[in-house]
XYZ file of C-alpha atoms in Angstrom:
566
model
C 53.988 51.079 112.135
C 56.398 51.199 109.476
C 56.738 54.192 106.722
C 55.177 52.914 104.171
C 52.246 51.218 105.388
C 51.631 54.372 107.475
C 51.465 56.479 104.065
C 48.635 53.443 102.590
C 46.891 53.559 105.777
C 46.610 57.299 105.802
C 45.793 57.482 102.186
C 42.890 54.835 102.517
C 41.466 56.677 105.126
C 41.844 60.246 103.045
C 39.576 58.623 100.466
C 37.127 57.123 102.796
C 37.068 60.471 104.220
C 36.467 61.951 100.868
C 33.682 59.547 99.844
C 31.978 60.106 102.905
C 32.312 63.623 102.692
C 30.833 63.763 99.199
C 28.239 61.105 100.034
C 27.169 63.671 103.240
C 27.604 66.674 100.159
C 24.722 65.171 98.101
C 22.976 63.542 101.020
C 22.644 67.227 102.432
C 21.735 68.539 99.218
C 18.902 66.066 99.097
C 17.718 66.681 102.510
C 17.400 70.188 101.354
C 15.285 69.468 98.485
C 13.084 67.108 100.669
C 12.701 69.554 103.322
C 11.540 72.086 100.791
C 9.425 69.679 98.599
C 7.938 68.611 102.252
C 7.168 71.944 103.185
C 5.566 72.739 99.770
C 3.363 69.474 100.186
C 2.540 70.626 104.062
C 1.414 74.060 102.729
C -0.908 72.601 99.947
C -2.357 70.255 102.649
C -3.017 73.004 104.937
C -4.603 75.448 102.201
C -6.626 72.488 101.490
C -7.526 72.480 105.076
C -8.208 76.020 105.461
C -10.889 76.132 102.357
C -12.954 73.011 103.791
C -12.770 75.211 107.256
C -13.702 78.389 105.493
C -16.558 76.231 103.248
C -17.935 74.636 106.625
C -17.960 77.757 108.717
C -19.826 79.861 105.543
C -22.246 76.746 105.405
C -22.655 76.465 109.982
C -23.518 80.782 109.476
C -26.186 80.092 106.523
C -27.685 76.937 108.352
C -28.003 79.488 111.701
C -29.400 81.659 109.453
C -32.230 80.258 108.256
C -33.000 78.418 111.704
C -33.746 81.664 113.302
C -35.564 82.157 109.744
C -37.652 80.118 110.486
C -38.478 79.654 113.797
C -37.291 83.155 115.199
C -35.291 81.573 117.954
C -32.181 83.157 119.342
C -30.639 80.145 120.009
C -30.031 79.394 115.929
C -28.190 82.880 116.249
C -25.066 80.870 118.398
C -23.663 78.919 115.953
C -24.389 81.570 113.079
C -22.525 84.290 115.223
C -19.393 81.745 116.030
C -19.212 80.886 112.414
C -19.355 84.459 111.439
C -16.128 85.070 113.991
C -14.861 82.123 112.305
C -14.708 82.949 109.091
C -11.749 85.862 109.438
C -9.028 83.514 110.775
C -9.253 81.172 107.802
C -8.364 83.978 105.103
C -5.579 85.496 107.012
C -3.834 82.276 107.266
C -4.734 81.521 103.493
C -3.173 84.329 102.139
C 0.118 83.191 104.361
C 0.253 79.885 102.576
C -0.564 81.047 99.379
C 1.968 84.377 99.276
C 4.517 82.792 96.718
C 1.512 82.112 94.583
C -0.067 84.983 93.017
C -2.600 83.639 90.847
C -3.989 81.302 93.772
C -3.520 84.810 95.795
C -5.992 86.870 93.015
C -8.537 83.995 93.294
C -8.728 83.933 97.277
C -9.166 87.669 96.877
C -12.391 86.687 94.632
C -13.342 84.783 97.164
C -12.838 86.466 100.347
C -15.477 89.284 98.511
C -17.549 87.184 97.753
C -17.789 85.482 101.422
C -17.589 89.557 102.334
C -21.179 90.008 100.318
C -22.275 86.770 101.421
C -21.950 87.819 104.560
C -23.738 91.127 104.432
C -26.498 89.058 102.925
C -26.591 87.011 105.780
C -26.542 90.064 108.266
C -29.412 91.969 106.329
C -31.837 88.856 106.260
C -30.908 88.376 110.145
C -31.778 92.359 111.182
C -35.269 92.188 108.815
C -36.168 88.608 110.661
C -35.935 90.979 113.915
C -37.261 94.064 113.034
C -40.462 93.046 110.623
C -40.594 89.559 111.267
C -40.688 86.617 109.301
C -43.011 87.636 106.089
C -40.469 90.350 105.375
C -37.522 88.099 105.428
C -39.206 85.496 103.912
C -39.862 87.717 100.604
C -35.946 88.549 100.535
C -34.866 85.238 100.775
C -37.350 84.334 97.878
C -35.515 86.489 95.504
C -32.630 83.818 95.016
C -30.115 86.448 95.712
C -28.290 84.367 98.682
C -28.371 81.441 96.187
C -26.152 82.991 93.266
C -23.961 84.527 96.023
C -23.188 81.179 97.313
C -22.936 79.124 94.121
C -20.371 81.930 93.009
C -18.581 81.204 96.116
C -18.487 77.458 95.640
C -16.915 78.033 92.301
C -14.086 80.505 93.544
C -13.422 77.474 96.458
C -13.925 74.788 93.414
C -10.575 76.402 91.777
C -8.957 77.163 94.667
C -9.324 73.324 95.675
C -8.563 72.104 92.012
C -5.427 74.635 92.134
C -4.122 73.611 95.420
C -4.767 69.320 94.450
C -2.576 69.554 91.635
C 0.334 71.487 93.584
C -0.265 68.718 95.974
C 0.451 66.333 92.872
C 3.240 67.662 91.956
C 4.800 68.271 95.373
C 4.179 64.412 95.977
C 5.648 63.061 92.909
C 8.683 65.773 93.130
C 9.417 64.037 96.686
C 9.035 60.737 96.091
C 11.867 61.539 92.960
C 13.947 63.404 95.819
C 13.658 60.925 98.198
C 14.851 58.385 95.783
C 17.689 60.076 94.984
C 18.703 60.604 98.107
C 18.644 56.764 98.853
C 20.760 55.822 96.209
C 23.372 58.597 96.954
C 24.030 57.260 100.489
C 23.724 53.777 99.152
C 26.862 54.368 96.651
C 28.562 56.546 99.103
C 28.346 53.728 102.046
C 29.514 50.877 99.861
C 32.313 52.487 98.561
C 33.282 53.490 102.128
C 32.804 50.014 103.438
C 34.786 48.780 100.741
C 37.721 50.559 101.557
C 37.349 50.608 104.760
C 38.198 46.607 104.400
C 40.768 47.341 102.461
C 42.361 49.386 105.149
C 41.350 46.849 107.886
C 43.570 44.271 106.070
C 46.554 46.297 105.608
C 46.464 47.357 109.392
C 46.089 43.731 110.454
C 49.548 42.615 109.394
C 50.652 45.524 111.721
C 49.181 44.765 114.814
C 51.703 42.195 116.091
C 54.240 45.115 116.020
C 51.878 47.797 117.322
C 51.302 45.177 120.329
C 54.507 45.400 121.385
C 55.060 48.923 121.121
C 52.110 49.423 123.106
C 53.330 47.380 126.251
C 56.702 49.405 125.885
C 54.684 52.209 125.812
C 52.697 50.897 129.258
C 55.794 49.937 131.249
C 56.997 53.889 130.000
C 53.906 55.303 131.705
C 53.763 52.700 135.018
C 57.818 53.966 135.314
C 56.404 58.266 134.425
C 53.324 56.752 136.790
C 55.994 55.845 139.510
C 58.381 59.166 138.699
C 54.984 61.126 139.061
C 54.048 59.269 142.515
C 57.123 60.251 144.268
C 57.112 63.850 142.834
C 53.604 64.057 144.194
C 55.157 62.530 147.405
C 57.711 65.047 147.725
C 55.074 67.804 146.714
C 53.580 67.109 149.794
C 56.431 66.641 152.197
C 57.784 69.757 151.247
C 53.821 71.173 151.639
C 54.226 69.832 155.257
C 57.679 71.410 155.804
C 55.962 74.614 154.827
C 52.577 74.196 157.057
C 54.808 72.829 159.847
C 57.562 75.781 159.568
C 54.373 77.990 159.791
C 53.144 76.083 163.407
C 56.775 76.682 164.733
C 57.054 80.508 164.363
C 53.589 80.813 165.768
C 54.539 78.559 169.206
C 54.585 80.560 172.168
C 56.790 77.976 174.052
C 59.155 75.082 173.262
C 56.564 72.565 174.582
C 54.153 74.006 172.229
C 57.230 73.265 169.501
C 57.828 70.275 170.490
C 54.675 69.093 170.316
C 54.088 70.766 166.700
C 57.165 69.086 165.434
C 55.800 65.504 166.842
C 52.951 65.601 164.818
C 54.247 67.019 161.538
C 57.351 63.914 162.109
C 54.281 61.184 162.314
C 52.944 62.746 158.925
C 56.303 63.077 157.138
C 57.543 59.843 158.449
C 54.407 57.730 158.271
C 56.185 54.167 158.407
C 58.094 54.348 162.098
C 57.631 56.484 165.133
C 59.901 58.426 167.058
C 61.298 60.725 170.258
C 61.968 64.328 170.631
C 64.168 65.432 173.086
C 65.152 68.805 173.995
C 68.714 70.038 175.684
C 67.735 70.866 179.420
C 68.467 74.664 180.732
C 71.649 73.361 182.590
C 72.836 71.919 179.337
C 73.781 68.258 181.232
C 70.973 65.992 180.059
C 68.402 66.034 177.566
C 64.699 65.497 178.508
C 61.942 63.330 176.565
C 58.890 65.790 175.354
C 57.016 64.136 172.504
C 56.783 60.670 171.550
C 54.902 58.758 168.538
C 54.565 55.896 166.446
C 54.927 53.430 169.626
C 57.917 54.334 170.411
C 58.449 54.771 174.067
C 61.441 55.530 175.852
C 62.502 53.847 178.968
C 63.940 56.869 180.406
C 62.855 59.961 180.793
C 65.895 61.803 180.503
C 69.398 61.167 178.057
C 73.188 62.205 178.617
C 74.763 64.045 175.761
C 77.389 61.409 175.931
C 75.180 58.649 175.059
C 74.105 59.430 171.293
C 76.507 58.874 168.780
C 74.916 61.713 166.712
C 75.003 64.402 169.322
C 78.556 63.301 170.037
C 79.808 64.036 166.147
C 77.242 66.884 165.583
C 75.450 64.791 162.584
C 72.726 61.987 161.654
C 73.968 59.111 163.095
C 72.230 55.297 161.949
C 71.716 52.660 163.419
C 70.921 49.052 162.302
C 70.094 46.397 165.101
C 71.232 43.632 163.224
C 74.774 45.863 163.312
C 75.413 47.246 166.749
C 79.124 47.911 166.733
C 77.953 51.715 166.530
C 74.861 51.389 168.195
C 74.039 54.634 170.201
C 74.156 53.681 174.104
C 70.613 55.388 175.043
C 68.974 52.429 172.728
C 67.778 49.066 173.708
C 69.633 46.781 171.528
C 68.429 43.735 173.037
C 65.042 43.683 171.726
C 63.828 40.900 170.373
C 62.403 43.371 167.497
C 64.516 44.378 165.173
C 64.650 48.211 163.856
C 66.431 50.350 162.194
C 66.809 53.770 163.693
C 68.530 57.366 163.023
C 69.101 60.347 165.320
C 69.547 63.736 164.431
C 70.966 66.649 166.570
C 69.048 69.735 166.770
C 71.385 72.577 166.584
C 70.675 76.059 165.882
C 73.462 79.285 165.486
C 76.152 76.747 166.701
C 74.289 75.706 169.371
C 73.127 72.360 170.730
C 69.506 72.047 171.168
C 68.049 68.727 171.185
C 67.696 65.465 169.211
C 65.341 64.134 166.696
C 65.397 60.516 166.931
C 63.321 57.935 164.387
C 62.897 54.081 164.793
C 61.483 51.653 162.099
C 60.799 48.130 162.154
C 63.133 46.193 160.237
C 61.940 42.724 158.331
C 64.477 40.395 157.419
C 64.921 41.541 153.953
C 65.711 44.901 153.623
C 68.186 46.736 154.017
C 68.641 50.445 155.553
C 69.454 51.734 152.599
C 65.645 51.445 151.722
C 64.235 52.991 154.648
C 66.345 55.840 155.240
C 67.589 56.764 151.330
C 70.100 59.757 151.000
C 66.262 61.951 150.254
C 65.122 60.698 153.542
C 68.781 61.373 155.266
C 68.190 65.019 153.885
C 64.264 65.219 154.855
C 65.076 64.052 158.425
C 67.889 66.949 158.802
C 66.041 69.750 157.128
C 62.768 68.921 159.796
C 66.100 68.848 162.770
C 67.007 72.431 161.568
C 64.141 74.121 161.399
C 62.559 73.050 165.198
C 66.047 73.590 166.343
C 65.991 77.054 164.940
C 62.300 77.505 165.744
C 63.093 76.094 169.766
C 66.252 78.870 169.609
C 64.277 81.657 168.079
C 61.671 80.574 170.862
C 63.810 80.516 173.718
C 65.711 83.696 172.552
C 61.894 85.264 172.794
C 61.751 83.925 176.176
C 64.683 85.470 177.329
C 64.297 89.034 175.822
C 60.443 88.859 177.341
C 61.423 88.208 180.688
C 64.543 91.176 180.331
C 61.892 93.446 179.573
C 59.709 92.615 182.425
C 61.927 91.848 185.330
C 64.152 93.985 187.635
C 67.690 92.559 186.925
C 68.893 93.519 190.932
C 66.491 91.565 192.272
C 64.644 89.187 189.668
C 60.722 91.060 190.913
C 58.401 92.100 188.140
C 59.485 95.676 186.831
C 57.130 98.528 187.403
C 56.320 98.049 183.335
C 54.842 94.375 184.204
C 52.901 96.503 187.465
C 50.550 98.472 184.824
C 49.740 95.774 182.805
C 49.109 93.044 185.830
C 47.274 95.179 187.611
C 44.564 96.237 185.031
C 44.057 92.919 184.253
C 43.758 92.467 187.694
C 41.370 95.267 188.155
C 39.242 94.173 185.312
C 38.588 90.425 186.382
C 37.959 92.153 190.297
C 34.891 94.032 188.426
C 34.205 90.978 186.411
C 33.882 88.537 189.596
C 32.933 91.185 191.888
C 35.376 90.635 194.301
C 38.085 92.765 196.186
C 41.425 93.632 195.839
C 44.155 94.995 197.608
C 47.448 96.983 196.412
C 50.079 97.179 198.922
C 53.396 99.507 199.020
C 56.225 99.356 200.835
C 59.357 101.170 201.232
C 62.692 101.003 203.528
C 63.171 103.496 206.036
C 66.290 105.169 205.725
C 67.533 103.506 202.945
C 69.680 106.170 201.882
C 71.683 105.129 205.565
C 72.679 101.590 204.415
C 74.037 103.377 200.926
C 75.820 106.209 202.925
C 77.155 103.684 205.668
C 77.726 100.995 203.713
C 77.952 101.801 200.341
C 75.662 100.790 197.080
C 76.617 96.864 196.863
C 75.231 96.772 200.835
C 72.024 98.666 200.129
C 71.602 96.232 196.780
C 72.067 93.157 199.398
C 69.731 94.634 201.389
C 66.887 95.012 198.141
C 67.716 91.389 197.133
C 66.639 89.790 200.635
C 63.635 92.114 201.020
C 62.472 90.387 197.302
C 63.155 87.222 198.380
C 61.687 87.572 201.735
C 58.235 88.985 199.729
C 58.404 86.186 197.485
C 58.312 83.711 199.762
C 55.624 85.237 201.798
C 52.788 85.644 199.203
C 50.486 83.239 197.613
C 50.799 81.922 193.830
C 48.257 83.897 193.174
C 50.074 86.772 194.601
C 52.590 89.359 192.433
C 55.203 91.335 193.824
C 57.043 94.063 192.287
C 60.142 96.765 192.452
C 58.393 99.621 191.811
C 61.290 101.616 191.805
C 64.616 102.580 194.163
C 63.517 101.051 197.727
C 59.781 100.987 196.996
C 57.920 96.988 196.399
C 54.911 97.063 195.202
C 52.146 93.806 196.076
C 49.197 92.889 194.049
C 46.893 90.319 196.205
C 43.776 89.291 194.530
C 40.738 88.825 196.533
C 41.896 90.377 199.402
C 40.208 92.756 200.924
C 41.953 96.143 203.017
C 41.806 94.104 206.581
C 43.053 91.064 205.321
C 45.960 92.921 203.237
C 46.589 95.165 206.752
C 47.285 91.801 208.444
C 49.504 90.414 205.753
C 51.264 93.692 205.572
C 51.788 93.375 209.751
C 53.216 89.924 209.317
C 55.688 90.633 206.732
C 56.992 94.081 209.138
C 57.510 91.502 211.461
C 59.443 88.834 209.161
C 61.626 92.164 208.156
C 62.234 92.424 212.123
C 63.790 89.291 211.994
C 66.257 89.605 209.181
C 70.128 89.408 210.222
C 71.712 90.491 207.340
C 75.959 91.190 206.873
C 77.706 93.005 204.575
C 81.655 91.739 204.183
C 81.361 90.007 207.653
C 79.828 93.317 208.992
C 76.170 93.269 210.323
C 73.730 95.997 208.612
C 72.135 96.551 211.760
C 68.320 96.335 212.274
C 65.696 96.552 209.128
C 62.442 98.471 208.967
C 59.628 98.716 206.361
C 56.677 100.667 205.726
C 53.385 99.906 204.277
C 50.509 101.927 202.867
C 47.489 99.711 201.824
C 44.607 100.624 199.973
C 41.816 98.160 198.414
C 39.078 98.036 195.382
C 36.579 98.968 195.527
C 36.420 101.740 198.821
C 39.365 103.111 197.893
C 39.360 103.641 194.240
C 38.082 101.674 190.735
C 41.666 102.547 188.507
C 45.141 101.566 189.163
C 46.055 105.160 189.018
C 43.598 105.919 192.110
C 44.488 103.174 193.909
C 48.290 103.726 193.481
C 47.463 107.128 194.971
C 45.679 106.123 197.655
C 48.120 103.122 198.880
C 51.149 106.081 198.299
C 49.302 108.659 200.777
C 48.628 105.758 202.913
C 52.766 105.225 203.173
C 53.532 108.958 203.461
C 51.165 108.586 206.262
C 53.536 105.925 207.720
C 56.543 107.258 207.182
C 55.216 110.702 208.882
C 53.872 108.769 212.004
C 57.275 107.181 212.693
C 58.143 104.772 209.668
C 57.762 101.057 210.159
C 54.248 100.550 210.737
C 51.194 99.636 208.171
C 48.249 102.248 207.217
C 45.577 101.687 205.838
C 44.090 104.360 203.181
């Protein structure tokens, strides 16, 4: 709207907002002064009310009166003893409505002692009636007494009535004045609005062709901020996902568990197409399939290095079917349905880890640049980095775990990985209520093979004794190095017979080992074995320990390589 017409505009509406502020001024100020000249008008109507109430209750006590008079019945005395209670309320509520008038106050005063005598009158007449009967009463009543009392009272509620009629009178016409007032205040005060109102209404017309069109600028403004505030919302919650799917990762135990994390945060980030993960086997020559979504399958199970363009040059690689002079080889570019597709190497510290790899559907029209935008190029890489990091921080957990708990010489659980295995052990045996057995054994004369042969021998020697135990026992089964020449073996649900015999059979595999050192033969093997079980022979891996160690000494003192049992 231009300058000028903005200043008439504004000024038009200044003084309709002044009229109508004045008109609501004297509008109030009349509703003030017919509130009060309506509240003056209800009191007069109820002091009016209140003297007929106190006039009929004075009359209901005199008529009881003079029933029970007459006829000495108690049942007159009912209405003359509720009028009596009645006749209290009226005056207390009367001098309320009359306090801003003190004359009409002064004559209710007359008249309330009056009433007060009247009363006392009444009282009297009533206790003579019932203590000397009717004659007695009859000759006070006879002396006109009860008579001047009450027409004295009629006169005091005569001027209280005529008082309170012409306040009423005034009140009345004082309103109707108001009221009139008040009409033609708002009347003048609305026309004159309306008026300019019209006034205004014209001079904003000629402006509305101009404020159309600055309102549709304004609306393809806020569908474009709309739009800007869409995508920011959209990248609010991508980078929410990020977040919530960097959390998952660090709290994986395995890279299966990773893989399978970073699966189904891909499907959520990249809603539109599906995809493959693939992680770098442990021999580093192929890379194997773990998650799929979206539909996407792959046809094999397992991808060379070689064939991916993008693990080949380290970087996102694309790929547009319509376009397959750089195609990777590991896709199927003779599909009838045409995609689009990008795959991104997973690499972590320098090292290769696996590939994310995303596939859309591509309709004739577009073009990859609207699929994968340099935003979703960058989105795509930031969710390869972090599950490449979190599968390396993962594996490098994996490898320090199994350091701490294996024997490098021979690969066996450490004695560490013992105690805590074998209290678990313990405490499922209780649990179930079933057996188990803990068997030790130790080479004889080990210190002979070291002496004789020298350390690397006596390590050969330790290494096929571990794999020779390995290969003996059940999955369920653990065997240890508990330390030096000693093997320690855990067999759930086994009881001290059963372990004895298992123990006897492996003496007798030991027999049987040929073993050379440097084209040398170590000569003939022996082991001993102490076996002791839960429960007979103790309920704690410290008393069972014991019991399977004096059950070796035993052994070794008898002769060495032999099995007893604790």
């Amino acid at each position: 709207m231009r300058p000028g017409v903005s200043r008439g505009v504004a000024l038009g509406f200044l003084v309709v907002l002044a009229i109508l502020i004045g008109g609501a001024v004297i509008t109030l100020r009349s509703s003030s002064l017919l509130l009060r000249t309506s509240e003056s008008v209800t009191h007069a109507l109820v002091s009016l009310d209140l003297l007929k109430s106190l006039q009929a209750n004075l009359l209901d006590a005199e008529t009881g009166q003079r029933g029970y008079l007459l006829t000495g019945e108690e049942r007159y005395l009912e209405p003359y003893h509720r009028a009596l209670r009645e006749l209290e309320a009226p005056f207390h509520h009367l001098r309320q409505e009359m306090a801003s008038d003190p004359e009409q106050l002064e004559r209710l005063g007359r008249l309330e002692q009056r009433v007060r005598e009247k009363i006392r009158e009444l009282e009297a007449t009533v206790a003579l009636r019932k203590e000397r009967g009717f004659e007695a009463a009859v000759q006070v009543v006879s002396t006109d007494r009860g008579k001047q009392l009450m027409d004295k009272i009629r006169a005091e509620l005569a001027e209280l009535v005529r008082h309170e009629e012409a306040l009423l009178t005034g009140h009345a016409e004082r309103l109707e004045r108001d009221a009139y007032l008040t009409l033609a205040s708002f009347s003048v005060a609305s026309l004159l609005a309306v008026v300019l109102l019209v006034l205004t209404y014209l001079l904003v017309a000629r402006e509305l062709k101009v404020r159309r069109e600055s309102e549709e600028a304004l609306q393809r403004l806020n569908q474009k901020m709309a739009q800007n505030i869409g995508e920011l919302r959209a990248r609010t919650e991508e980078m929410l996902s990020l977040s919530e799917m960097g959390s998952y990762l660090q709290a994986c135990l395995s890279a299966q568990d990773a893989a399978a994390a970073a699966a189904r945060f891909a499907q959520k980030l990249f809603p539109a197409g599906g995809g493959v993960l693939y992680l770098l086997h442990p021999s580093r020559n192929y890379l194997e399939a773990v998650a799929h979504w979206g539909g996407v399958e792959c046809p094999e199970p397992t991808l060379p290095p070689e064939a991916c363009w993008g693990l080949r040059r380290g970087q996102l690689h694309f790929t547009d079917s319509a376009e397959p002079a750089l195609a990777c080889p590991h896709l199927e570019m003779g599909s009838e349905d045409p995609f689009f597709s990008i795959c991104a190497p997973m690499i972590a510290h320098g090292d290769l880890l696996g590939l994310l790899h995303l596939r859309y559907h591509r309709s004739e029209a577009q073009k990859g640049e609207e699929v994968f935008s340099s935003y979703q190029r960058m989105l795509v890489n930031t969710v390869a980095e972090q599950v490449g990091l979190a599968i390396a921080n993962l594996r490098l957990r994996e490898s320090l775990q199994q350091q701490s708990i294996r024997d490098p010489l021979t690969g066996l659980y450490n004695r560490r990985f013992l105690e805590e295995v074998l209290e678990r052990e313990l405490a499922q045996a209780r649990r179930r209520r079933v057996p188990l057995a803990l068997v030790i054994a130790d080479v004889d004369r080990f210190k002979n093979f070291n002496d004789s042969f020298g350390h690397e021998a006596g390590d050969r020697v330790l290494q096929s004794l571990a794999r020779l135990l390995q290969s003996s026992l059940r999955g369920s089964d653990v065997v240890c190095r508990y330390g030096g020449e000693e093997f320690v073996l855990v067999l759930p649900e086994a009881t001290a017979s059963g372990a004895q015999a298992r123990a006897e059979a492996l003496r007798s595999a030991v027999h049987a080992l040929q073993l050379h050192y440097r084209e040398q033969p170590l000569g003939p093997i022996t082991v001993s074995f102490g076996v002791a079980a839960f429960p007979e022979h103790g309920d704690s891996s410290k008393a069972l320990l014991a019991a399977a160690d004096v059950a070796l000494y035993e052994a070794k003192r008898s002769g060495r390589d032999r099995v007893v049992v604790a």
